[in-house]
XYZ file of N, CA and C in Angstrom:
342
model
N -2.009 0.643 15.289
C -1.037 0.087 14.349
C -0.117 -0.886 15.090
N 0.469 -1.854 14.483
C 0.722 -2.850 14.812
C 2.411 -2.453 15.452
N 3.449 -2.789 16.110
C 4.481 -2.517 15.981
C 5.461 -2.857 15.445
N 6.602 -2.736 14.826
C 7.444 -3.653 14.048
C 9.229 -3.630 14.934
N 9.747 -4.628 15.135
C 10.900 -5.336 15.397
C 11.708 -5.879 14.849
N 12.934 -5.578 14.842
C 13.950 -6.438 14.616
C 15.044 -7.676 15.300
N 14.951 -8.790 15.371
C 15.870 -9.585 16.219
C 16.560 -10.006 15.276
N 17.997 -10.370 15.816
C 19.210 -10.547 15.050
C 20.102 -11.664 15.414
N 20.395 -12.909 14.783
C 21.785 -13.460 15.091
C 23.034 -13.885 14.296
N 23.850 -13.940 14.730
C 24.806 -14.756 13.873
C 25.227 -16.419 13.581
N 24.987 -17.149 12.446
C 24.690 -18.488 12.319
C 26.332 -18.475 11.222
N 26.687 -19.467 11.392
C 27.503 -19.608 9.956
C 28.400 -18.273 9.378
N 29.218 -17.472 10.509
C 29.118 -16.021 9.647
C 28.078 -15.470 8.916
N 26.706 -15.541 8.990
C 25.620 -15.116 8.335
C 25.203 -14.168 9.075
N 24.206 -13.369 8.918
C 23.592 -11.821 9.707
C 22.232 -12.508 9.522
N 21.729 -13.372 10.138
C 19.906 -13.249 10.369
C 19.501 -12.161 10.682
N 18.307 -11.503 9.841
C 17.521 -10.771 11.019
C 16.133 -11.041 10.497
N 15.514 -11.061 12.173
C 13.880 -11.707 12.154
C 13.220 -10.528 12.227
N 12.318 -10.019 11.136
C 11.686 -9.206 10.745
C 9.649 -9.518 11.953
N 9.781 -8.184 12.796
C 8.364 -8.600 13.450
C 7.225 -7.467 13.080
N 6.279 -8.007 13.301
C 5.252 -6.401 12.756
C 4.964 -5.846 11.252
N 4.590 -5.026 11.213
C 4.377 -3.867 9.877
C 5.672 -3.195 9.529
N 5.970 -3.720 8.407
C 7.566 -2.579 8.217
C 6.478 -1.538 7.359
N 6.883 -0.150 7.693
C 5.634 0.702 6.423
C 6.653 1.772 6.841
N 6.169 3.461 6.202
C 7.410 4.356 5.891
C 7.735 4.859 7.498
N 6.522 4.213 8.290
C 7.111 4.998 9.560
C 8.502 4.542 10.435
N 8.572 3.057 9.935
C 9.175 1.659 10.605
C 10.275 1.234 9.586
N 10.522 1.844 8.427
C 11.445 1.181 7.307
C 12.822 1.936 7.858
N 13.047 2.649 8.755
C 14.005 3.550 9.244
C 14.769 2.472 10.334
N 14.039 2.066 10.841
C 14.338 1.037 11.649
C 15.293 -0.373 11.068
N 15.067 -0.656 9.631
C 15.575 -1.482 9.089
C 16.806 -0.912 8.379
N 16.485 -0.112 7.351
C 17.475 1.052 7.063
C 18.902 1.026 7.815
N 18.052 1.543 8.759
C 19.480 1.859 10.174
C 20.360 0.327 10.154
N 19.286 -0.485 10.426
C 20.157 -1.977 11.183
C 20.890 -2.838 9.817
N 20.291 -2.811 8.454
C 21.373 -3.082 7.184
C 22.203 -1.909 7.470
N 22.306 -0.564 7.220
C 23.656 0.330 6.992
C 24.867 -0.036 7.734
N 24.402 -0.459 9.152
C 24.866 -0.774 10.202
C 26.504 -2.131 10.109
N 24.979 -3.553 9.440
C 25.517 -4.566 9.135
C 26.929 -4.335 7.590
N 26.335 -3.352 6.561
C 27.089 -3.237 5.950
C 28.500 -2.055 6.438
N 28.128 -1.406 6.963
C 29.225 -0.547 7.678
C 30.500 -1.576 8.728
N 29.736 -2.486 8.699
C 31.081 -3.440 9.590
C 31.423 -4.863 9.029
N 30.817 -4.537 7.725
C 31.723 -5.312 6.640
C 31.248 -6.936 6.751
N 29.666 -7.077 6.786
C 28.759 -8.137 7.066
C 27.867 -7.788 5.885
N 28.289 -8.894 5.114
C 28.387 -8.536 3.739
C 26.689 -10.096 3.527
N 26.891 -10.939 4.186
C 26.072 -12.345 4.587
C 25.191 -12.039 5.184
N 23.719 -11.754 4.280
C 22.152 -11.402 5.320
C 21.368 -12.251 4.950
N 20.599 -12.463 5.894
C 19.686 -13.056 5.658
C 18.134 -12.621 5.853
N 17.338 -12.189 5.606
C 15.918 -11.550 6.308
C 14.847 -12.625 6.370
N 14.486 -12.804 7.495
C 13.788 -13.489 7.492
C 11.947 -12.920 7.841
N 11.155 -13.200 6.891
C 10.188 -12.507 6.874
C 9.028 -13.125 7.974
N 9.073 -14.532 8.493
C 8.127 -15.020 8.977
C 6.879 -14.614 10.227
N 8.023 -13.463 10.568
C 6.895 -12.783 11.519
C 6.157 -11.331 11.409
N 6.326 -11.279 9.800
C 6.073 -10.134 9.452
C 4.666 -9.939 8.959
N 3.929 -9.109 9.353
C 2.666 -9.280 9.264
C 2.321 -8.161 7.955
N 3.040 -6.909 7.498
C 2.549 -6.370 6.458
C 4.030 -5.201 5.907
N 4.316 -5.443 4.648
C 5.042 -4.648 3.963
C 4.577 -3.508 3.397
N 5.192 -1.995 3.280
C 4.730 -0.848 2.551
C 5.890 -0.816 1.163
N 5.637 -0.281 0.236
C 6.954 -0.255 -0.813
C 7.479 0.349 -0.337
N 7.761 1.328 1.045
C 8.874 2.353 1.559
C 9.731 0.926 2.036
N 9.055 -0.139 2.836
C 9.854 -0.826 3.228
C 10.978 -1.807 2.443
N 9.813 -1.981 1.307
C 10.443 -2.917 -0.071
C 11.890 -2.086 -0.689
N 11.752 -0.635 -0.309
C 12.675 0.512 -1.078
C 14.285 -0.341 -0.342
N 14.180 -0.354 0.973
C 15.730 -0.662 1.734
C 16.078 -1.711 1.340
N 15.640 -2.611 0.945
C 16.314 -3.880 0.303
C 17.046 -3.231 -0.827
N 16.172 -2.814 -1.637
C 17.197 -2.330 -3.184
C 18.243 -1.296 -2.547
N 17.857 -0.801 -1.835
C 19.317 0.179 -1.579
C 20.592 -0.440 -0.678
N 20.799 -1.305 -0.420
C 21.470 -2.227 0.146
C 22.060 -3.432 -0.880
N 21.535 -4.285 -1.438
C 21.176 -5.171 -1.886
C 23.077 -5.199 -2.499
N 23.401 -3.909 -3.626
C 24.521 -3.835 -4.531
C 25.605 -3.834 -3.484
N 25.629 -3.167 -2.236
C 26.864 -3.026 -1.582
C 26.988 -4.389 -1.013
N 26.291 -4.764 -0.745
C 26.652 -6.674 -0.416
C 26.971 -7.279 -1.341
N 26.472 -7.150 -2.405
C 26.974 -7.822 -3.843
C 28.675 -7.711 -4.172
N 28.579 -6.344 -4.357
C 29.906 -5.408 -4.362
C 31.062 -6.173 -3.564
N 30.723 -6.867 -2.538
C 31.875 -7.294 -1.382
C 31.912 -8.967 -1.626
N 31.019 -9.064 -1.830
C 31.395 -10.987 -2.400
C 30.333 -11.306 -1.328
N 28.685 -10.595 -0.828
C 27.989 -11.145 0.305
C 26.691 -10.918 -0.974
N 25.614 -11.328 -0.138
C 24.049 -11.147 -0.810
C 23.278 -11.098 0.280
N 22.146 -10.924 -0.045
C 20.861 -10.403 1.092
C 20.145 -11.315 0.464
N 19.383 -12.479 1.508
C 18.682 -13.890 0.555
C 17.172 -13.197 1.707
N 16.396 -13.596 1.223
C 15.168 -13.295 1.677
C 14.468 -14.791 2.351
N 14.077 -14.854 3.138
C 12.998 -16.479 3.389
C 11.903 -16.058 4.244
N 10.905 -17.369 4.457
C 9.970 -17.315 5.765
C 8.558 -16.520 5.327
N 8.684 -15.909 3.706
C 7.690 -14.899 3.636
C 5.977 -15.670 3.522
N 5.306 -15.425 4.110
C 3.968 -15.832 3.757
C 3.364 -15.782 2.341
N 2.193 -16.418 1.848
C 1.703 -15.893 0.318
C 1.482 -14.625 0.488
N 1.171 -13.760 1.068
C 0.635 -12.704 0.853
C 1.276 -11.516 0.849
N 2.762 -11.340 1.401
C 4.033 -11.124 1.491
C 5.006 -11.393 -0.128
N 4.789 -12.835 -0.472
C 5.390 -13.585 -1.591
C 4.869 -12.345 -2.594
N 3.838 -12.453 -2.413
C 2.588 -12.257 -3.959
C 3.470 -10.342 -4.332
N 3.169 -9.622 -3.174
C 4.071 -8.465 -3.117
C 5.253 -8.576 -3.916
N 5.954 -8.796 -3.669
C 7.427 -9.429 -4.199
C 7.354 -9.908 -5.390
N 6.626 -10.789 -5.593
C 6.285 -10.950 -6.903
C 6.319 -10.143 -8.110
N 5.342 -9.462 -7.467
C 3.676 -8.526 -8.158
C 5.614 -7.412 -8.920
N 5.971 -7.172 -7.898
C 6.898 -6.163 -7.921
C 8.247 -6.515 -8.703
N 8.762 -7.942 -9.218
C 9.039 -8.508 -9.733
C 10.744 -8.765 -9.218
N 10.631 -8.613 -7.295
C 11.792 -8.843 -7.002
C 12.495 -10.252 -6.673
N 11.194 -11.520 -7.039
C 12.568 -12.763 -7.075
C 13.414 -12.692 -8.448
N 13.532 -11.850 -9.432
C 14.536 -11.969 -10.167
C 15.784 -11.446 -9.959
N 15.829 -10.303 -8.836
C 16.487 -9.812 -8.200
C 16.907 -10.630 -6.790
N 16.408 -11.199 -6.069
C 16.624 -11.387 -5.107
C 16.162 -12.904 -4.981
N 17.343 -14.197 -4.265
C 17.059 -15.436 -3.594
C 16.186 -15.428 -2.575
N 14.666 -15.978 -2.864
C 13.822 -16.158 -1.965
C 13.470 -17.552 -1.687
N 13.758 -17.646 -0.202
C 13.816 -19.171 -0.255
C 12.068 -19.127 1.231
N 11.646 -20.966 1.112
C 10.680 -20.882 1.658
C 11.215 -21.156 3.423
N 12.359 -22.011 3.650
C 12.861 -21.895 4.735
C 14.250 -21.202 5.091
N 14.587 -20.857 5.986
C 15.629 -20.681 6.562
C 16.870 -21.315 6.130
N 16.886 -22.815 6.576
C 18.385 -23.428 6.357
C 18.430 -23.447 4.680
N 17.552 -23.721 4.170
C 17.774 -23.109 2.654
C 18.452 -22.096 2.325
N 18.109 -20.740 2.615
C 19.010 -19.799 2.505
C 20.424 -19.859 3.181
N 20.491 -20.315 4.300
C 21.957 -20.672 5.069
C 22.636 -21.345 4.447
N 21.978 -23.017 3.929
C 22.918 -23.304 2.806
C 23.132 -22.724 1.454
N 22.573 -21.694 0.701
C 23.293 -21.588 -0.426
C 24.079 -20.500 -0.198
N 24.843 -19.987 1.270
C 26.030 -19.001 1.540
C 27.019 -20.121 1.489
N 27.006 -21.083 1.511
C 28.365 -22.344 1.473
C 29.309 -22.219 0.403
């Protein structure tokens, strides 16, 4: 199995984080942890960036929705980018761009925190 990673920076007061590997139920703990984290210190501005992500489980799809309102709640959002079609189609299928800003690059999402 593949391994999965998180790298992180700060752009613009924004919270990037570069999503690496398989997020699935073994690895969604890992993400879990690092949003509770970002929202526990009042980093309300995320960004996820999916581009190096090679495969999603719905355990992983679950931590976005559980996050998603407490950023809302504070005047921040969680914008999604970088995702591949096959990644997209997921998201889709599941019907979370109505829920969630999915953009195809990066500075896209950076600019609509302005």
């Amino acid at each position: 199995m593949e391994e999965f990673s998180i790298n992180t920076k700060n752009q613009e007061n924004i919270e990037i984080l570069y999503l690496n590997g398989f997020l699935d139920a073994h690895t969604s703990v890992e993400l879990e942890n690092c949003l509770e984290k970002l929202i526990a210190e009042g980093k309300y501005r995320i960004i996820v960036n999916f581009d190096k992500l090679s495969y999603i489980s719905s355990a992983g799809l679950g931590v976005f929705m559980a996050f998603i309102e407490a950023a809302r709640d504070n005047a921040g959002d969680i914008k999604l980018c970088g995702m591949s079609d096959k990644i997209y189609n997921i998201f889709d299928m599941l019907g979370f761009p109505i829920l969630f800003e999915i953009y195809k690059e990066e500075n896209s999402a950076i600019g609509k925190f302005s």
